[in-house]
PDB file of C-alpha atoms in Angstrom:
ATOM      1  CA  MET A   1     -66.556  31.929  14.617  1.00 46.00           C
ATOM      2  CA  LYS A   2     -66.180  29.320  17.363  1.00 48.00           C
ATOM      3  CA  THR A   3     -67.736  26.682  15.123  1.00 48.00           C
ATOM      4  CA  ARG A   4     -65.224  27.429  12.364  1.00 49.00           C
ATOM      5  CA  THR A   5     -62.335  27.223  14.830  1.00 47.00           C
ATOM      6  CA  ARG A   6     -63.517  23.854  16.111  1.00 49.00           C
ATOM      7  CA  ASN A   7     -63.896  22.538  12.584  1.00 49.00           C
ATOM      8  CA  ARG A   8     -60.382  23.646  11.744  1.00 53.00           C
ATOM      9  CA  ARG A   9     -58.924  21.978  14.837  1.00 57.00           C
ATOM     10  CA  SER A  10     -60.727  18.638  14.326  1.00 52.00           C
ATOM     11  CA  VAL A  11     -58.979  17.870  11.072  1.00 56.00           C
ATOM     12  CA  ILE A  12     -58.823  14.129  11.901  1.00 56.00           C
ATOM     13  CA  PRO A  13     -62.180  12.788  13.156  1.00 59.00           C
ATOM     14  CA  GLY A  14     -61.821  10.581  16.218  1.00 66.00           C
ATOM     15  CA  PHE A  15     -58.161  11.452  16.728  1.00 67.00           C
ATOM     16  CA  GLY A  16     -58.155  10.415  20.395  1.00 71.00           C
ATOM     17  CA  LEU A  17     -59.563   6.956  19.647  1.00 73.00           C
ATOM     18  CA  SER A  18     -57.331   6.452  16.592  1.00 76.00           C
ATOM     19  CA  PHE A  19     -54.243   7.525  18.517  1.00 76.00           C
ATOM     20  CA  GLY A  20     -55.093   5.149  21.373  1.00 79.00           C
ATOM     21  CA  ILE A  21     -55.545   2.211  18.987  1.00 81.00           C
ATOM     22  CA  MET A  22     -52.258   3.080  17.290  1.00 80.00           C
ATOM     23  CA  ILE A  23     -50.367   3.101  20.618  1.00 82.00           C
ATOM     24  CA  ALA A  24     -51.977  -0.211  21.642  1.00 83.00           C
ATOM     25  CA  ILE A  25     -51.016  -1.912  18.372  1.00 83.00           C
ATOM     26  CA  LEU A  26     -47.507  -0.451  18.484  1.00 79.00           C
ATOM     27  CA  SER A  27     -47.066  -1.667  22.059  1.00 78.00           C
ATOM     28  CA  LEU A  28     -48.275  -5.199  21.314  1.00 78.00           C
ATOM     29  CA  ILE A  29     -46.272  -5.627  18.122  1.00 78.00           C
ATOM     30  CA  VAL A  30     -43.079  -3.667  18.842  1.00 75.00           C
ATOM     31  CA  LEU A  31     -42.580  -2.338  22.364  1.00 77.00           C
ATOM     32  CA  ILE A  32     -43.515  -5.386  24.470  1.00 78.00           C
ATOM     33  CA  PRO A  33     -41.359  -7.864  22.468  1.00 76.00           C
ATOM     34  CA  LEU A  34     -38.413  -5.463  22.646  1.00 76.00           C
ATOM     35  CA  CYS A  35     -38.898  -4.948  26.370  1.00 80.00           C
ATOM     36  CA  SER A  36     -38.663  -8.714  26.840  1.00 76.00           C
ATOM     37  CA  LEU A  37     -35.069  -8.502  25.597  1.00 77.00           C
ATOM     38  CA  VAL A  38     -34.257  -6.065  28.375  1.00 79.00           C
ATOM     39  CA  ILE A  39     -36.033  -8.218  30.984  1.00 80.00           C
ATOM     40  CA  TYR A  40     -34.137 -11.386  30.067  1.00 76.00           C
ATOM     41  CA  THR A  41     -30.848  -9.498  29.816  1.00 81.00           C
ATOM     42  CA  ALA A  42     -31.427  -8.022  33.296  1.00 80.00           C
ATOM     43  CA  GLN A  43     -30.892 -11.508  34.706  1.00 79.00           C
ATOM     44  CA  LEU A  44     -27.178 -10.954  34.122  1.00 82.00           C
ATOM     45  CA  SER A  45     -25.030  -8.700  36.240  1.00 87.00           C
ATOM     46  CA  PRO A  46     -23.387  -5.744  34.433  1.00 88.00           C
ATOM     47  CA  SER A  47     -20.005  -7.521  34.424  1.00 91.00           C
ATOM     48  CA  ALA A  48     -21.538 -10.758  33.093  1.00 89.00           C
ATOM     49  CA  PHE A  49     -23.410  -8.808  30.410  1.00 89.00           C
ATOM     50  CA  TRP A  50     -20.213  -7.042  29.358  1.00 92.00           C
ATOM     51  CA  ASN A  51     -18.238 -10.304  29.281  1.00 92.00           C
ATOM     52  CA  THR A  52     -20.955 -11.942  27.168  1.00 90.00           C
ATOM     53  CA  ILE A  53     -21.110  -9.271  24.475  1.00 91.00           C
ATOM     54  CA  THR A  54     -17.333  -8.703  24.302  1.00 92.00           C
ATOM     55  CA  ARG A  55     -16.125 -12.272  23.959  1.00 93.00           C
ATOM     56  CA  PRO A  56     -13.670 -12.478  21.023  1.00 94.00           C
ATOM     57  CA  ARG A  57     -15.895 -14.881  19.103  1.00 92.00           C
ATOM     58  CA  VAL A  58     -18.932 -12.646  19.574  1.00 93.00           C
ATOM     59  CA  LEU A  59     -17.011  -9.509  18.567  1.00 94.00           C
ATOM     60  CA  SER A  60     -15.811 -11.321  15.450  1.00 94.00           C
ATOM     61  CA  SER A  61     -19.401 -12.232  14.587  1.00 93.00           C
ATOM     62  CA  TYR A  62     -20.418  -8.559  14.921  1.00 94.00           C
ATOM     63  CA  TRP A  63     -17.655  -7.569  12.523  1.00 94.00           C
ATOM     64  CA  VAL A  64     -18.574 -10.255   9.966  1.00 94.00           C
ATOM     65  CA  SER A  65     -22.247  -9.226  10.020  1.00 94.00           C
ATOM     66  CA  ILE A  66     -21.600  -5.477   9.845  1.00 94.00           C
ATOM     67  CA  SER A  67     -18.790  -5.530   7.258  1.00 95.00           C
ATOM     68  CA  THR A  68     -20.546  -7.874   4.823  1.00 95.00           C
ATOM     69  CA  ALA A  69     -23.842  -6.026   5.278  1.00 95.00           C
ATOM     70  CA  PHE A  70     -22.178  -2.678   4.559  1.00 95.00           C
ATOM     71  CA  VAL A  71     -20.455  -3.905   1.390  1.00 96.00           C
ATOM     72  CA  ALA A  72     -23.632  -5.629   0.187  1.00 95.00           C
ATOM     73  CA  SER A  73     -25.665  -2.462   0.813  1.00 95.00           C
ATOM     74  CA  LEU A  74     -23.195  -0.354  -1.188  1.00 95.00           C
ATOM     75  CA  ILE A  75     -23.514  -2.804  -4.083  1.00 96.00           C
ATOM     76  CA  ASN A  76     -27.293  -2.726  -3.710  1.00 95.00           C
ATOM     77  CA  ALA A  77     -27.294   1.085  -3.788  1.00 94.00           C
ATOM     78  CA  ALA A  78     -25.485   1.098  -7.146  1.00 94.00           C
ATOM     79  CA  MET A  79     -27.351  -1.823  -8.678  1.00 94.00           C
ATOM     80  CA  GLY A  80     -30.714  -0.717  -7.287  1.00 94.00           C
ATOM     81  CA  LEU A  81     -30.337   2.764  -8.773  1.00 93.00           C
ATOM     82  CA  ILE A  82     -29.536   1.302 -12.195  1.00 93.00           C
ATOM     83  CA  LEU A  83     -32.451  -1.158 -12.024  1.00 93.00           C
ATOM     84  CA  ALA A  84     -34.895   1.536 -10.925  1.00 93.00           C
ATOM     85  CA  TRP A  85     -33.658   3.855 -13.690  1.00 91.00           C
ATOM     86  CA  VAL A  86     -34.128   1.190 -16.385  1.00 92.00           C
ATOM     87  CA  LEU A  87     -37.594   0.220 -15.123  1.00 91.00           C
ATOM     88  CA  VAL A  88     -38.786   3.835 -15.072  1.00 90.00           C
ATOM     89  CA  ARG A  89     -37.101   5.358 -18.123  1.00 87.00           C
ATOM     90  CA  TYR A  90     -37.209   2.582 -20.721  1.00 87.00           C
ATOM     91  CA  GLU A  91     -39.840   0.402 -22.362  1.00 88.00           C
ATOM     92  CA  PHE A  92     -38.851  -3.122 -23.387  1.00 86.00           C
ATOM     93  CA  PRO A  93     -40.398  -6.599 -23.679  1.00 89.00           C
ATOM     94  CA  GLY A  94     -40.733  -8.349 -20.328  1.00 87.00           C
ATOM     95  CA  LYS A  95     -40.575  -5.133 -18.313  1.00 87.00           C
ATOM     96  CA  GLY A  96     -43.592  -6.094 -16.203  1.00 87.00           C
ATOM     97  CA  PHE A  97     -42.098  -9.508 -15.449  1.00 89.00           C
ATOM     98  CA  ILE A  98     -38.766  -8.022 -14.346  1.00 88.00           C
ATOM     99  CA  ASP A  99     -40.573  -5.404 -12.270  1.00 87.00           C
ATOM    100  CA  GLY A 100     -42.471  -8.211 -10.556  1.00 86.00           C
ATOM    101  CA  ILE A 101     -39.500 -10.460  -9.753  1.00 88.00           C
ATOM    102  CA  ILE A 102     -37.708  -7.553  -8.059  1.00 89.00           C
ATOM    103  CA  GLU A 103     -39.890  -8.290  -5.039  1.00 85.00           C
ATOM    104  CA  LEU A 104     -39.244 -12.046  -5.146  1.00 85.00           C
ATOM    105  CA  PRO A 105     -36.715 -11.900  -2.259  1.00 86.00           C
ATOM    106  CA  PHE A 106     -39.525 -10.451  -0.096  1.00 83.00           C
ATOM    107  CA  ALA A 107     -41.819 -13.415  -0.744  1.00 82.00           C
ATOM    108  CA  LEU A 108     -39.251 -16.207  -1.009  1.00 84.00           C
ATOM    109  CA  PRO A 109     -38.439 -17.984   2.273  1.00 85.00           C
ATOM    110  CA  THR A 110     -34.915 -16.985   3.230  1.00 85.00           C
ATOM    111  CA  ALA A 111     -33.878 -20.600   3.835  1.00 86.00           C
ATOM    112  CA  VAL A 112     -34.858 -21.459   0.248  1.00 88.00           C
ATOM    113  CA  ALA A 113     -32.769 -18.562  -1.032  1.00 87.00           C
ATOM    114  CA  GLY A 114     -29.813 -19.686   1.091  1.00 89.00           C
ATOM    115  CA  ILE A 115     -29.963 -23.276  -0.146  1.00 90.00           C
ATOM    116  CA  ALA A 116     -30.302 -22.198  -3.795  1.00 90.00           C
ATOM    117  CA  LEU A 117     -27.404 -19.740  -3.582  1.00 91.00           C
ATOM    118  CA  THR A 118     -25.221 -22.303  -1.814  1.00 91.00           C
ATOM    119  CA  HIS A 119     -25.790 -24.928  -4.512  1.00 90.00           C
ATOM    120  CA  LEU A 120     -24.966 -22.376  -7.211  1.00 91.00           C
ATOM    121  CA  THR A 121     -21.792 -21.057  -5.604  1.00 92.00           C
ATOM    122  CA  THR A 122     -20.044 -24.180  -4.283  1.00 91.00           C
ATOM    123  CA  THR A 123     -17.040 -25.421  -6.251  1.00 88.00           C
ATOM    124  CA  ASN A 124     -19.375 -27.972  -7.858  1.00 89.00           C
ATOM    125  CA  GLY A 125     -22.114 -25.439  -8.664  1.00 88.00           C
ATOM    126  CA  TRP A 126     -22.593 -23.675 -11.979  1.00 89.00           C
ATOM    127  CA  VAL A 127     -21.379 -20.291 -10.811  1.00 90.00           C
ATOM    128  CA  GLY A 128     -18.929 -21.430  -8.156  1.00 90.00           C
ATOM    129  CA  GLN A 129     -17.202 -23.926 -10.436  1.00 91.00           C
ATOM    130  CA  PHE A 130     -16.665 -21.307 -13.142  1.00 90.00           C
ATOM    131  CA  PHE A 131     -15.023 -18.821 -10.774  1.00 91.00           C
ATOM    132  CA  TYR A 132     -12.966 -21.514  -9.051  1.00 90.00           C
ATOM    133  CA  ASP A 133     -11.686 -23.078 -12.298  1.00 89.00           C
ATOM    134  CA  HIS A 134     -10.874 -19.779 -14.042  1.00 89.00           C
ATOM    135  CA  PHE A 135      -9.868 -17.506 -11.159  1.00 89.00           C
ATOM    136  CA  GLY A 136      -9.255 -19.857  -8.222  1.00 88.00           C
ATOM    137  CA  LEU A 137     -11.932 -17.951  -6.344  1.00 90.00           C
ATOM    138  CA  ARG A 138     -14.150 -19.658  -3.778  1.00 91.00           C
ATOM    139  CA  ILE A 139     -17.565 -18.107  -3.214  1.00 92.00           C
ATOM    140  CA  ALA A 140     -19.538 -20.419  -0.935  1.00 92.00           C
ATOM    141  CA  TYR A 141     -18.397 -20.678   2.696  1.00 91.00           C
ATOM    142  CA  THR A 142     -16.550 -17.358   2.501  1.00 92.00           C
ATOM    143  CA  ARG A 143     -17.422 -13.734   3.269  1.00 93.00           C
ATOM    144  CA  LEU A 144     -17.879 -13.206  -0.457  1.00 93.00           C
ATOM    145  CA  GLY A 145     -20.681 -15.764  -0.391  1.00 93.00           C
ATOM    146  CA  ILE A 146     -22.287 -13.997   2.573  1.00 94.00           C
ATOM    147  CA  THR A 147     -22.119 -10.694   0.693  1.00 94.00           C
ATOM    148  CA  ILE A 148     -23.799 -12.222  -2.375  1.00 94.00           C
ATOM    149  CA  ALA A 149     -26.621 -13.611  -0.233  1.00 93.00           C
ATOM    150  CA  LEU A 150     -27.119 -10.194   1.380  1.00 94.00           C
ATOM    151  CA  VAL A 151     -27.158  -8.496  -2.030  1.00 94.00           C
ATOM    152  CA  PHE A 152     -29.950 -10.880  -3.032  1.00 92.00           C
ATOM    153  CA  ILE A 153     -32.169 -10.088  -0.048  1.00 92.00           C
ATOM    154  CA  GLY A 154     -31.394  -6.349   0.035  1.00 92.00           C
ATOM    155  CA  ILE A 155     -31.823  -5.247  -3.573  1.00 93.00           C
ATOM    156  CA  PRO A 156     -35.638  -4.749  -3.414  1.00 93.00           C
ATOM    157  CA  PHE A 157     -35.289  -2.153  -0.644  1.00 93.00           C
ATOM    158  CA  VAL A 158     -33.239   0.160  -2.857  1.00 94.00           C
ATOM    159  CA  VAL A 159     -35.260  -0.369  -6.035  1.00 94.00           C
ATOM    160  CA  ARG A 160     -38.602   0.210  -4.341  1.00 92.00           C
ATOM    161  CA  SER A 161     -37.284   3.286  -2.529  1.00 91.00           C
ATOM    162  CA  VAL A 162     -35.846   4.982  -5.627  1.00 92.00           C
ATOM    163  CA  GLN A 163     -38.385   3.916  -8.244  1.00 92.00           C
ATOM    164  CA  PRO A 164     -41.355   6.046  -7.029  1.00 91.00           C
ATOM    165  CA  VAL A 165     -39.139   9.131  -6.793  1.00 90.00           C
ATOM    166  CA  LEU A 166     -37.902   8.677 -10.354  1.00 89.00           C
ATOM    167  CA  GLU A 167     -41.474   8.274 -11.576  1.00 87.00           C
ATOM    168  CA  LYS A 168     -42.502  11.604 -10.015  1.00 87.00           C
ATOM    169  CA  ILE A 169     -39.610  13.665 -11.389  1.00 83.00           C
ATOM    170  CA  ASP A 170     -40.853  15.965 -14.136  1.00 78.00           C
ATOM    171  CA  ARG A 171     -38.775  15.497 -17.280  1.00 77.00           C
ATOM    172  CA  GLN A 172     -39.169  19.185 -18.070  1.00 78.00           C
ATOM    173  CA  TYR A 173     -36.370  19.835 -15.555  1.00 76.00           C
ATOM    174  CA  GLU A 174     -34.011  17.698 -17.624  1.00 77.00           C
ATOM    175  CA  GLU A 175     -35.106  19.353 -20.858  1.00 77.00           C
ATOM    176  CA  ALA A 176     -34.586  22.810 -19.345  1.00 82.00           C
ATOM    177  CA  ALA A 177     -31.101  21.891 -18.137  1.00 79.00           C
ATOM    178  CA  MET A 178     -30.129  20.574 -21.577  1.00 79.00           C
ATOM    179  CA  ILE A 179     -31.531  23.665 -23.289  1.00 79.00           C
ATOM    180  CA  LEU A 180     -29.317  25.758 -20.997  1.00 78.00           C
ATOM    181  CA  GLY A 181     -26.293  23.810 -22.204  1.00 78.00           C
ATOM    182  CA  ALA A 182     -25.853  21.109 -19.584  1.00 77.00           C
ATOM    183  CA  SER A 183     -24.574  17.736 -20.726  1.00 79.00           C
ATOM    184  CA  ARG A 184     -26.349  14.500 -19.809  1.00 79.00           C
ATOM    185  CA  GLY A 185     -23.842  13.839 -17.051  1.00 79.00           C
ATOM    186  CA  GLU A 186     -24.257  17.321 -15.594  1.00 81.00           C
ATOM    187  CA  THR A 187     -28.032  17.033 -15.804  1.00 81.00           C
ATOM    188  CA  PHE A 188     -27.960  13.792 -13.858  1.00 82.00           C
ATOM    189  CA  ARG A 189     -25.497  15.049 -11.218  1.00 82.00           C
ATOM    190  CA  LYS A 190     -27.018  18.477 -10.652  1.00 81.00           C
ATOM    191  CA  VAL A 191     -30.724  18.001 -11.409  1.00 80.00           C
ATOM    192  CA  LEU A 192     -31.719  14.370 -10.945  1.00 84.00           C
ATOM    193  CA  PHE A 193     -29.324  12.971  -8.370  1.00 85.00           C
ATOM    194  CA  PRO A 194     -30.153  15.533  -5.628  1.00 84.00           C
ATOM    195  CA  GLU A 195     -33.816  14.520  -5.989  1.00 85.00           C
ATOM    196  CA  ILE A 196     -32.988  10.814  -5.841  1.00 89.00           C
ATOM    197  CA  LEU A 197     -30.435  11.022  -3.017  1.00 88.00           C
ATOM    198  CA  PRO A 198     -32.832  10.948  -0.002  1.00 87.00           C
ATOM    199  CA  ALA A 199     -34.597   7.862  -1.382  1.00 90.00           C
ATOM    200  CA  LEU A 200     -31.244   6.245  -2.200  1.00 92.00           C
ATOM    201  CA  ILE A 201     -30.027   6.827   1.357  1.00 90.00           C
ATOM    202  CA  SER A 202     -33.267   5.365   2.691  1.00 89.00           C
ATOM    203  CA  GLY A 203     -32.957   2.261   0.508  1.00 92.00           C
ATOM    204  CA  PHE A 204     -29.310   1.796   1.455  1.00 93.00           C
ATOM    205  CA  THR A 205     -30.077   2.086   5.160  1.00 91.00           C
ATOM    206  CA  LEU A 206     -33.049  -0.286   5.037  1.00 90.00           C
ATOM    207  CA  ALA A 207     -30.976  -2.853   3.140  1.00 92.00           C
ATOM    208  CA  PHE A 208     -28.109  -2.383   5.634  1.00 93.00           C
ATOM    209  CA  ALA A 209     -30.350  -2.813   8.671  1.00 89.00           C
ATOM    210  CA  ARG A 210     -32.032  -5.889   7.176  1.00 90.00           C
ATOM    211  CA  SER A 211     -28.720  -7.450   6.157  1.00 92.00           C
ATOM    212  CA  ILE A 212     -27.165  -7.118   9.609  1.00 91.00           C
ATOM    213  CA  GLY A 213     -29.874  -9.276  11.134  1.00 87.00           C
ATOM    214  CA  GLU A 214     -30.296 -11.716   8.241  1.00 89.00           C
ATOM    215  CA  TYR A 215     -30.036 -15.376   9.205  1.00 89.00           C
ATOM    216  CA  GLY A 216     -31.902 -17.787   6.925  1.00 85.00           C
ATOM    217  CA  SER A 217     -30.303 -16.925   3.586  1.00 87.00           C
ATOM    218  CA  VAL A 218     -26.809 -16.574   5.081  1.00 91.00           C
ATOM    219  CA  VAL A 219     -26.440 -19.513   7.453  1.00 89.00           C
ATOM    220  CA  PHE A 220     -26.170 -22.082   4.631  1.00 89.00           C
ATOM    221  CA  ILE A 221     -23.739 -20.206   2.394  1.00 91.00           C
ATOM    222  CA  ALA A 222     -21.572 -18.864   5.232  1.00 88.00           C
ATOM    223  CA  GLY A 223     -20.040 -22.146   6.360  1.00 84.00           C
ATOM    224  CA  ASN A 224     -20.126 -20.749   9.918  1.00 84.00           C
ATOM    225  CA  THR A 225     -16.393 -20.943  10.562  1.00 86.00           C
ATOM    226  CA  PRO A 226     -15.591 -19.232  13.904  1.00 86.00           C
ATOM    227  CA  TYR A 227     -13.737 -15.920  13.508  1.00 90.00           C
ATOM    228  CA  GLU A 228     -14.123 -16.136   9.714  1.00 91.00           C
ATOM    229  CA  THR A 229     -17.717 -16.529   8.495  1.00 91.00           C
ATOM    230  CA  GLU A 230     -19.717 -16.812  11.704  1.00 91.00           C
ATOM    231  CA  ILE A 231     -22.464 -14.170  11.853  1.00 92.00           C
ATOM    232  CA  ALA A 232     -24.031 -12.591  14.936  1.00 92.00           C
ATOM    233  CA  PRO A 233     -27.537 -14.079  14.402  1.00 91.00           C
ATOM    234  CA  LEU A 234     -25.936 -17.526  14.406  1.00 90.00           C
ATOM    235  CA  MET A 235     -24.344 -16.755  17.773  1.00 91.00           C
ATOM    236  CA  ILE A 236     -27.799 -15.882  19.097  1.00 90.00           C
ATOM    237  CA  MET A 237     -29.228 -19.166  17.788  1.00 89.00           C
ATOM    238  CA  ALA A 238     -26.337 -21.103  19.321  1.00 88.00           C
ATOM    239  CA  GLN A 239     -27.065 -19.592  22.738  1.00 89.00           C
ATOM    240  CA  LEU A 240     -30.771 -20.387  22.378  1.00 86.00           C
ATOM    241  CA  GLN A 241     -29.994 -24.008  21.536  1.00 86.00           C
ATOM    242  CA  GLU A 242     -28.046 -24.200  24.785  1.00 86.00           C
ATOM    243  CA  PHE A 243     -31.043 -22.638  26.618  1.00 86.00           C
ATOM    244  CA  ASP A 244     -28.862 -19.699  27.628  1.00 85.00           C
ATOM    245  CA  TYR A 245     -31.575 -17.109  27.057  1.00 86.00           C
ATOM    246  CA  ALA A 246     -29.823 -14.355  28.973  1.00 86.00           C
ATOM    247  CA  SER A 247     -26.719 -14.547  26.756  1.00 88.00           C
ATOM    248  CA  ALA A 248     -28.827 -14.791  23.606  1.00 89.00           C
ATOM    249  CA  THR A 249     -30.861 -11.707  24.512  1.00 89.00           C
ATOM    250  CA  SER A 250     -27.667  -9.842  25.450  1.00 90.00           C
ATOM    251  CA  ILE A 251     -26.237 -10.334  21.969  1.00 91.00           C
ATOM    252  CA  ALA A 252     -29.650  -9.554  20.466  1.00 90.00           C
ATOM    253  CA  LEU A 253     -29.808  -6.330  22.483  1.00 90.00           C
ATOM    254  CA  VAL A 254     -26.491  -5.215  20.995  1.00 91.00           C
ATOM    255  CA  MET A 255     -27.791  -5.973  17.492  1.00 90.00           C
ATOM    256  CA  LEU A 256     -30.946  -4.009  18.288  1.00 87.00           C
ATOM    257  CA  PHE A 257     -28.846  -1.055  19.427  1.00 89.00           C
ATOM    258  CA  ILE A 258     -26.774  -1.193  16.223  1.00 89.00           C
ATOM    259  CA  ALA A 259     -29.948  -1.248  14.100  1.00 86.00           C
ATOM    260  CA  PHE A 260     -31.353   1.691  16.073  1.00 86.00           C
ATOM    261  CA  ILE A 261     -28.169   3.706  15.463  1.00 89.00           C
ATOM    262  CA  ILE A 262     -28.295   2.927  11.740  1.00 86.00           C
ATOM    263  CA  LEU A 263     -31.923   4.014  11.415  1.00 84.00           C
ATOM    264  CA  SER A 264     -31.290   7.155  13.479  1.00 87.00           C
ATOM    265  CA  VAL A 265     -28.379   8.131  11.236  1.00 85.00           C
ATOM    266  CA  ASN A 266     -30.618   7.460   8.238  1.00 81.00           C
ATOM    267  CA  ALA A 267     -33.295   9.806   9.577  1.00 82.00           C
ATOM    268  CA  LEU A 268     -30.687  12.510  10.262  1.00 84.00           C
ATOM    269  CA  LEU A 269     -29.083  12.206   6.823  1.00 79.00           C
ATOM    270  CA  GLN A 270     -32.429  12.234   5.060  1.00 75.00           C
ATOM    271  CA  SER A 271     -33.502  15.332   6.961  1.00 77.00           C
ATOM    272  CA  ARG A 272     -30.309  17.209   6.112  1.00 78.00           C
ATOM    273  CA  VAL A 273     -30.307  16.165   2.448  1.00 72.00           C
ATOM    274  CA  SER A 274     -33.993  17.072   2.066  1.00 69.00           C
ATOM    275  CA  LYS A 275     -33.427  20.510   3.606  1.00 71.00           C
ATOM    276  CA  ARG A 276     -30.433  21.120   1.335  1.00 69.00           C
ATOM    277  CA  VAL A 277     -32.377  20.061  -1.751  1.00 61.00           C
ATOM    278  CA  SER A 278     -35.295  22.289  -0.716  1.00 63.00           C
ATOM    279  CA  GLY A 279     -32.903  25.185  -0.213  1.00 60.00           C
ATOM    280  CA  LEU A 280     -31.422  24.703  -3.667  1.00 56.00           C
ATOM    281  CA  ALA A 281     -34.885  24.579  -5.168  1.00 56.00           C
TER     282      ALA A 281
END
C-alpha cells in the first residue's frame, strides 16, 4: 500500500532537481536582468524618479506607444481571426506558402521591416504615393504609419494563437447546431466564437504587449517628432545615448509595469472566459 502511494506521489521523476534547474534558468534569463532595472533606478531619489517618468515629453511618448499599439492589436485581432479561419477551413493553391510567411515577422529583423515599410509608405513610395495623391493621406512619419508597422509585427501572435484552437474544434458541433435550425451566423456566434475567444484574447494581448515595446520596425517609419510620433522605446534609447542610465531604466521600469498589467489582465480575462465556456458546456 505504501509503495503504491509513493508511486502515485512521484508522478514527475526527479521533480526536485528539475524544479531547481527551472528556477536557476528563470533567474538567469528573466529575474536578474529585471532586477538590474530596479537597481539602476534606485540611484534616483523618489522625487527625481517621479519627475523623470512624468515629464510631458515622456508622458506623450507613453500615449503614442500605448494608443497605436492598442489600435494595431484590435486590427490584428480581426485580421488574425480571418487569416486563421481561412488557413484552417479552406484548401487552396499556395496554402502552405501563405501559412509559412505568416511567421515571417518573427524571423525578419525588425530594422529591415521598418526600412521596407518606410520606403513603401512615404509620399514617393508605391503605397504612400497612391494614398497621398488620391486621398491626401500621409502614412509614413505619422501615427498611422506606426500603427501599420505594429500590425505587421503583431499579426503572427493572433494567427498562431487562434489557429490551433480552430483545428481542434469538432465540426460535428456545427452540424448539430445547423440541424437544430441555427443559421451560419448563429452557429459562429454561439458555438464557435466562445471556443475561440480565450485564444483570441491571448493573441490580442501578446500582440499588444509586443507592440508597446517595439522599437526597430517603428523608429524609421515614425519620424520621431516630439509630442506627435515619438515612442517610449525611443525615449529610452535617447537617455542611453546620453549615458543617463538611471533615467533610461526609470522609463523602462514604467514600460515593464505596463506590460505586467496587460499580461495580468490577459490571464484574468482568459480564466473568466474559460470558466464561462466550461459552464455553458
